[in-house]
XYZ file of C-alpha atoms in Angstrom:
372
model
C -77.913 -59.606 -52.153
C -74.652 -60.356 -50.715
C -71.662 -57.640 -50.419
C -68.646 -57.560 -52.065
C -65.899 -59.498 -50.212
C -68.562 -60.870 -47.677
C -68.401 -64.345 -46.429
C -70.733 -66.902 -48.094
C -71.521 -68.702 -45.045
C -75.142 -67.935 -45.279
C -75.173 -64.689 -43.571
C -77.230 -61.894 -45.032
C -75.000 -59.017 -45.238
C -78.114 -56.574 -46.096
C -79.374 -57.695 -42.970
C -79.773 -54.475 -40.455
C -76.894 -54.559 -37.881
C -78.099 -55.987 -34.830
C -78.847 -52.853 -31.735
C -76.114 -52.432 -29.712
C -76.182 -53.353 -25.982
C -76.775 -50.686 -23.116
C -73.750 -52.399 -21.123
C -71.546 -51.275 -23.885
C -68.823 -49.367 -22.075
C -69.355 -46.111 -23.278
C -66.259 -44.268 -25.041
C -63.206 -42.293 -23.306
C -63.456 -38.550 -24.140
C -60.307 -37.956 -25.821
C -58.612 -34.696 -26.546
C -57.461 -32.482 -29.491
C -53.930 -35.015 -29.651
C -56.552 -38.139 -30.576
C -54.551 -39.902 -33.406
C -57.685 -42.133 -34.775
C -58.205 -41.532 -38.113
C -61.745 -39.783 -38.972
C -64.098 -42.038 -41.305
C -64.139 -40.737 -45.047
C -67.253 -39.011 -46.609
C -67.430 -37.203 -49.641
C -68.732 -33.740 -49.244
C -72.481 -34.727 -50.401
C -73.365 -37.957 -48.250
C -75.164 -36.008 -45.319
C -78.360 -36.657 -45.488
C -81.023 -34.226 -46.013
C -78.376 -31.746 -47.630
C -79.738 -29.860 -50.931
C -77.151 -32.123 -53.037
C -77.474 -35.810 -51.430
C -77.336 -38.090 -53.829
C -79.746 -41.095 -53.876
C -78.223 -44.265 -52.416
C -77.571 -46.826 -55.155
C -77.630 -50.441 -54.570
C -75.323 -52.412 -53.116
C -74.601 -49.779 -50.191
C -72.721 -47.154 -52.342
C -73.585 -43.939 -53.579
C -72.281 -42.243 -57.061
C -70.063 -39.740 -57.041
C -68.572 -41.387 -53.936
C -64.604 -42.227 -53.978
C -64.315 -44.739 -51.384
C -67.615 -46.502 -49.963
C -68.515 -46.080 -46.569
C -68.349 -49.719 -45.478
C -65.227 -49.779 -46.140
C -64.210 -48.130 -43.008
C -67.308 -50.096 -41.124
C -67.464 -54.059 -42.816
C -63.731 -54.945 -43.932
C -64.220 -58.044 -42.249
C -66.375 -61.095 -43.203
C -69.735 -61.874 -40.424
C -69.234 -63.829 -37.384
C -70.909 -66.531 -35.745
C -71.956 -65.953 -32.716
C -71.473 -69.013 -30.190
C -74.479 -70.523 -28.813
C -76.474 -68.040 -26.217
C -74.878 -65.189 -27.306
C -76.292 -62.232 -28.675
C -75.266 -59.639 -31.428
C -75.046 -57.457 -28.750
C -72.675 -59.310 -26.190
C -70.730 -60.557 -28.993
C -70.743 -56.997 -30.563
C -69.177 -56.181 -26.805
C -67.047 -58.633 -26.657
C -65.384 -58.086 -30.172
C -61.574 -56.936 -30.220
C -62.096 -53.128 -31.179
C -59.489 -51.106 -33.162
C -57.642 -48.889 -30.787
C -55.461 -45.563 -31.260
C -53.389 -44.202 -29.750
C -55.177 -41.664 -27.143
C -53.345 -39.364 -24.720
C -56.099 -38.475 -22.355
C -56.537 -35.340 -20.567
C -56.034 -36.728 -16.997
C -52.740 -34.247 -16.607
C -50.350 -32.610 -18.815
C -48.173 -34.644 -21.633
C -45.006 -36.439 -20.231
C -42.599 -35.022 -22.468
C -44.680 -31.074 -22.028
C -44.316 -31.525 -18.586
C -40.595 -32.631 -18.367
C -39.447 -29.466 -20.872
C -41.437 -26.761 -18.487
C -40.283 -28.214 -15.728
C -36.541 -27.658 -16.890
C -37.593 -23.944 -18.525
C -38.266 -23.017 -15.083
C -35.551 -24.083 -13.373
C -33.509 -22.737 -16.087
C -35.200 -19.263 -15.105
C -34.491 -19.869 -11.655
C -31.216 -20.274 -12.362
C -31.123 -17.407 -14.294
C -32.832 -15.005 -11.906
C -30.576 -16.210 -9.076
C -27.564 -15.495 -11.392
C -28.748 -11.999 -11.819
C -29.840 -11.571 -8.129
C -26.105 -12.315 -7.119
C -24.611 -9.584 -9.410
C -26.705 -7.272 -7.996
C -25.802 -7.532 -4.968
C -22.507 -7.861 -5.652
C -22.611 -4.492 -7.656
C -24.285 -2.974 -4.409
C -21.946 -4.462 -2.610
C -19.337 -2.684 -4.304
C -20.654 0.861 -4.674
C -21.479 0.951 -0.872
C -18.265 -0.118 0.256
C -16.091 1.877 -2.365
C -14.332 4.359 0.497
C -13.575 1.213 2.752
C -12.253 -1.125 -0.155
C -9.856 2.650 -1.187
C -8.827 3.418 2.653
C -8.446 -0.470 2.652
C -5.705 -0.089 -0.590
C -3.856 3.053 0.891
C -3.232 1.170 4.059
C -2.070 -2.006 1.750
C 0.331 0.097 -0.054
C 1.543 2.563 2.875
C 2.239 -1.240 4.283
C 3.531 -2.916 1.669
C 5.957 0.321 1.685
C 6.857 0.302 4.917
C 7.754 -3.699 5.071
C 10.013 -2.794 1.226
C 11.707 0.008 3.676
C 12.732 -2.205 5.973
C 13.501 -4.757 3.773
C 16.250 -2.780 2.460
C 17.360 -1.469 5.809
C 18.057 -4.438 7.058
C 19.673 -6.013 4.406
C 21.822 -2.945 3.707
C 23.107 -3.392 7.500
C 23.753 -6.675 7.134
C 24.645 -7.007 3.790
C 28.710 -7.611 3.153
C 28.659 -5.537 0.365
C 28.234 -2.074 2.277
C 31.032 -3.365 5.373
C 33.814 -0.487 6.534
C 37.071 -0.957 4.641
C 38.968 2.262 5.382
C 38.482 4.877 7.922
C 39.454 8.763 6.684
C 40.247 11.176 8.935
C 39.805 14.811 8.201
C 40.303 18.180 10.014
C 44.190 17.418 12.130
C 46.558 19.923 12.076
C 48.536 19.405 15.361
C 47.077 15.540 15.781
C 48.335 12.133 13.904
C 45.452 11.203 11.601
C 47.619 7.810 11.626
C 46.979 7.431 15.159
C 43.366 8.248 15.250
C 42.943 5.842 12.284
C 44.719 3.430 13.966
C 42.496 3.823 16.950
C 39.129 3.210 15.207
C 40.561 -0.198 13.081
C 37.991 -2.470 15.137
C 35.148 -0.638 13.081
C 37.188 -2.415 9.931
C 34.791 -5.358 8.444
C 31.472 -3.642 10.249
C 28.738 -2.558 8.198
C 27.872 0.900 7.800
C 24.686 0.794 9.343
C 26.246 -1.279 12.428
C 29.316 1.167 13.309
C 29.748 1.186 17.281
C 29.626 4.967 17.723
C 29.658 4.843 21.167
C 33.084 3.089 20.788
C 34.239 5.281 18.401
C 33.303 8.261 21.327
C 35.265 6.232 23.700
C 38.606 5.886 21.240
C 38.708 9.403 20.363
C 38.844 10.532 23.958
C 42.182 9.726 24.006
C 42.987 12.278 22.201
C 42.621 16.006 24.331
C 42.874 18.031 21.131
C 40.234 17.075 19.651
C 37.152 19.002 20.657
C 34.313 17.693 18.525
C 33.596 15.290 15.661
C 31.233 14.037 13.344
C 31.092 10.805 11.214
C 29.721 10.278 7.763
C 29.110 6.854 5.999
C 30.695 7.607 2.184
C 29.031 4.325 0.012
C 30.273 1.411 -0.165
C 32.648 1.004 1.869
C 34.487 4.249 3.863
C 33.859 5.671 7.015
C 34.422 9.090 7.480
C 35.657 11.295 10.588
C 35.286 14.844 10.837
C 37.559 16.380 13.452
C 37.209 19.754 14.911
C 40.720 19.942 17.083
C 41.273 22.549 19.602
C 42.225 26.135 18.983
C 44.813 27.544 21.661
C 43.649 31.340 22.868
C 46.155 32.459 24.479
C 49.342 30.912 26.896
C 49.889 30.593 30.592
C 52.746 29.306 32.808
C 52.990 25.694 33.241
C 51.691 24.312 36.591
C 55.147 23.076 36.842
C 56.515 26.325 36.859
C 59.054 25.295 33.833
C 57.781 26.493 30.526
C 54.792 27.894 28.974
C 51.256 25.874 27.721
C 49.016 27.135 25.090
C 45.726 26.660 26.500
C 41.799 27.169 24.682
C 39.206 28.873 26.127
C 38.286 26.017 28.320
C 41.774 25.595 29.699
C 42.318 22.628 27.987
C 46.233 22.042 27.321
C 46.931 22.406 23.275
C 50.663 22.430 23.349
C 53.552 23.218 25.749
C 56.603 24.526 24.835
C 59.913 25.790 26.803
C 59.881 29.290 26.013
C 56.633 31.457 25.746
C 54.700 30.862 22.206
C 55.050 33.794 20.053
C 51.416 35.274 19.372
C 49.589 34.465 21.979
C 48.648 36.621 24.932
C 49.695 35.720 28.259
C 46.824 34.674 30.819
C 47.861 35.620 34.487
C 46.785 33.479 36.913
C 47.138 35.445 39.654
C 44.394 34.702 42.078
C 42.095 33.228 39.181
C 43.063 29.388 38.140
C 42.138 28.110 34.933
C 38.365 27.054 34.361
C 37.349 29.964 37.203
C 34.895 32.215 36.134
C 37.759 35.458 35.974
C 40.034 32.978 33.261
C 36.795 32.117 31.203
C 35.998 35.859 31.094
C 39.685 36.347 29.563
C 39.294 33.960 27.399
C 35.949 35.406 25.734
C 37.148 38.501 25.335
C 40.418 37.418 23.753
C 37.749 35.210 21.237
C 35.988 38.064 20.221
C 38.913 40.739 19.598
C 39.827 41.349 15.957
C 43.000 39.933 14.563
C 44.964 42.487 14.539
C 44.215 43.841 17.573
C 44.823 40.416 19.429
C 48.147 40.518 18.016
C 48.754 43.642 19.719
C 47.509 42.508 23.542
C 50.760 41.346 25.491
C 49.132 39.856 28.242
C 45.228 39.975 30.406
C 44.322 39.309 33.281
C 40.697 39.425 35.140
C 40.604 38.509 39.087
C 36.456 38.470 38.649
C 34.260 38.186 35.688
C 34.149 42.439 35.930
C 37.144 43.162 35.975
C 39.522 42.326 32.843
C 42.369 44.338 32.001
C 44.520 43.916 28.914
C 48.544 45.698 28.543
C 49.166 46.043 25.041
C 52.574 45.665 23.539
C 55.292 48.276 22.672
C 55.516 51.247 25.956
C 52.765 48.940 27.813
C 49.288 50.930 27.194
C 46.567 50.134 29.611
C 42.960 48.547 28.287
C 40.374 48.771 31.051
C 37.976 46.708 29.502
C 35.802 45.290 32.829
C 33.187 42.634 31.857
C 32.850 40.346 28.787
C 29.427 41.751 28.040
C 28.967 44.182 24.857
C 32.883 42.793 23.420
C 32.474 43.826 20.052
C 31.482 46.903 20.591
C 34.446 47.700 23.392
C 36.592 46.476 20.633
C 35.689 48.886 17.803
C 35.839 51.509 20.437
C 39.363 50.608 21.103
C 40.352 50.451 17.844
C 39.274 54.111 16.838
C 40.535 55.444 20.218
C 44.274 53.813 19.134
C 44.266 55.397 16.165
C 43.693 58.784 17.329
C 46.586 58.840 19.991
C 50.179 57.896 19.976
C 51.490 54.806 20.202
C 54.474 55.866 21.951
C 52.550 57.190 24.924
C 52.121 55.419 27.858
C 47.825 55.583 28.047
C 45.082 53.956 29.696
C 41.717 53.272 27.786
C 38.718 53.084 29.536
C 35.952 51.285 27.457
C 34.221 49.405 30.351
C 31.156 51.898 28.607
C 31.673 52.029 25.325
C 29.201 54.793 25.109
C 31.530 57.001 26.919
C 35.641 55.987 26.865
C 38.189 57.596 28.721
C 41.488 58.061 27.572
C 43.775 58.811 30.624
């Protein structure tokens, strides 16, 4: 009995399938990705089960969806050639392959996608290494990175500061345009401003002191100064002239000069100023120690009592002696030390006696006068 779709070339297709050959290359163990499709069964075609159903004829069994052949004998016999056997031929036959990815190593495309995962966590941890060590970084060298900033910004202060300082001094904006002069009484503030006109067109911060020194030298009645830079543009002089203490004759022997307590000449005049006490020179010249003991004590006597002194003299430091005005009263007054105290003396001893009398006061110790 021939099968259904077999060939009719006279080959018996009930025939048993000839034995397979022991050089038959035996089968590659696949794996669990084989993609060969498994042959169909129904669920009661193993043999020797309790509900295997009795083959029918013809190769199929009842019951059965799909016949077993037809995953075994879809093709029609072959002839072998000549000297060949079932089992050669069987050999040699083209077999259906699958696809098979064998065991011998990982996948291609499973190995590519760990190999990037991991370098992706490489990347990763190394990321995460770096920032902490950068935050270490930074808490152990917190004090350094602030003393680091305080010296930046005392710097950065510091280079402002002279910044501006320099271009203040050199800026035209702050240059001298007009010199006041303050403090004259007996001197020409004209002059004097006339004297300091090469500071004109300086600025502030570059004024020539030392020239300005050297200008107001010139003039003997001044006895100190100070300057004072008034924004924008005006420079100020302070001047302190001389105060005359008392008069002496002129070295010339014509006239008086009014003279302060360093002897310097403050004015002269023809006839003897009115108000002033007259210094005698005899035996003491001005700037000797005697005059400059004269001089202090005429500094430190009240007002009204220096108008009252006609004239002092003092051959050494110990010895001054003052006439006062009207009948010529003595003062015995001997050194310059304890002044203000000699002077109160004096004044309390004046009031108690008469001023028409012709007395000498003793106050060369104050803590015991003599009235003679």
């Amino acid at each position: 009995m021939v099968r259904d779709g077999a060939d009719t070339a006279g080959v018996d297709a009930t025939a048993p399938a000839p034995a397979r050959s022991s050089a038959t290359p035996p089968r590659l163990k696949t794996t669990r990705w084989q993609t060969a499709e498994p042959e169909t069964r129904t669920a009661d075609t193993e043999p020797g089960s309790a509900n295997a159903t009795p083959a029918t004829p013809g190769g199929s069994k009842p019951g059965s969806t799909k016949p077993i052949a037809q995953n075994r004998a879809a093709k029609p016999p072959t002839s072998y050639p000549q000297g060949a056997t079932p089992a050669s031929a069987d050999s040699a036959a083209p077999r259906p392959t699958a696809t098979v990815k064998t065991a011998i190593g990982a996948p291609p495309s499973r190995s590519r996608s760990d190999e990037a995962l991991a370098r992706k966590n490489v990347r990763v941890a190394e990321r995460r290494r770096r920032r902490y060590e950068r935050a270490e970084s930074r808490r152990f060298t917190e004090r350094s990175r602030r003393r680091r900033l305080t010296w930046l910004i005392s710097l950065g202060t510091l280079v402002g500061l002279i910044v501006v300082v320099v271009v203040t001094a050199y800026s035209p904006l702050f240059a001298v345009r007009s010199v006041s002069i303050t403090g004259t009484s007996r001197i020409d503030a004209a002059q004097v401003e006339a004297a300091l006109s090469g500071q004109v067109g300086r600025p502030l911060a570059l004024v020539d002191y030392g020239s300005i020194q050297s200008q107001l030298a010139a003039f003997p009645l001044i006895q100190s100064y100070s300057t004072e830079s008034q924004l924008p543009n005006t420079l100020v002089i302070r001047v302190v002239e001389r105060q005359p203490v008392g008069s002496i004759v002129s070295a010339s022997g014509a006239g008086f000069d009014l003279v302060d307590p360093a002897g310097v000449v403050v004015e002269h005049s023809d006839a003897r100023p009115a108000g002033f006490a007259l210094i005698d020179l005899a035996g003491t010249p001005v700037g000797s120690p005697g005059f400059l003991a004269a001089t202090t004590v005429l500094r430190t006597l009240p007002a009204d009592l220096l108008a009252n002194v006609d004239s002092i003299s003092a051959a050494t430091p110990d010895s001054v002696t003052m006439v006062l005005g009207g009948v010529g009263q003595k003062v015995i007054w001997g050194s310059s030390a304890n002044s203000a105290l000699k002077a109160r003396v004096l004044d309390k001893l004046i009031t108690t006696q008469s001023a028409n009398e012709k007395l000498t006061y003793d106050v060369s110790s104050p803590e015991s006068p003599v009235v003679e």
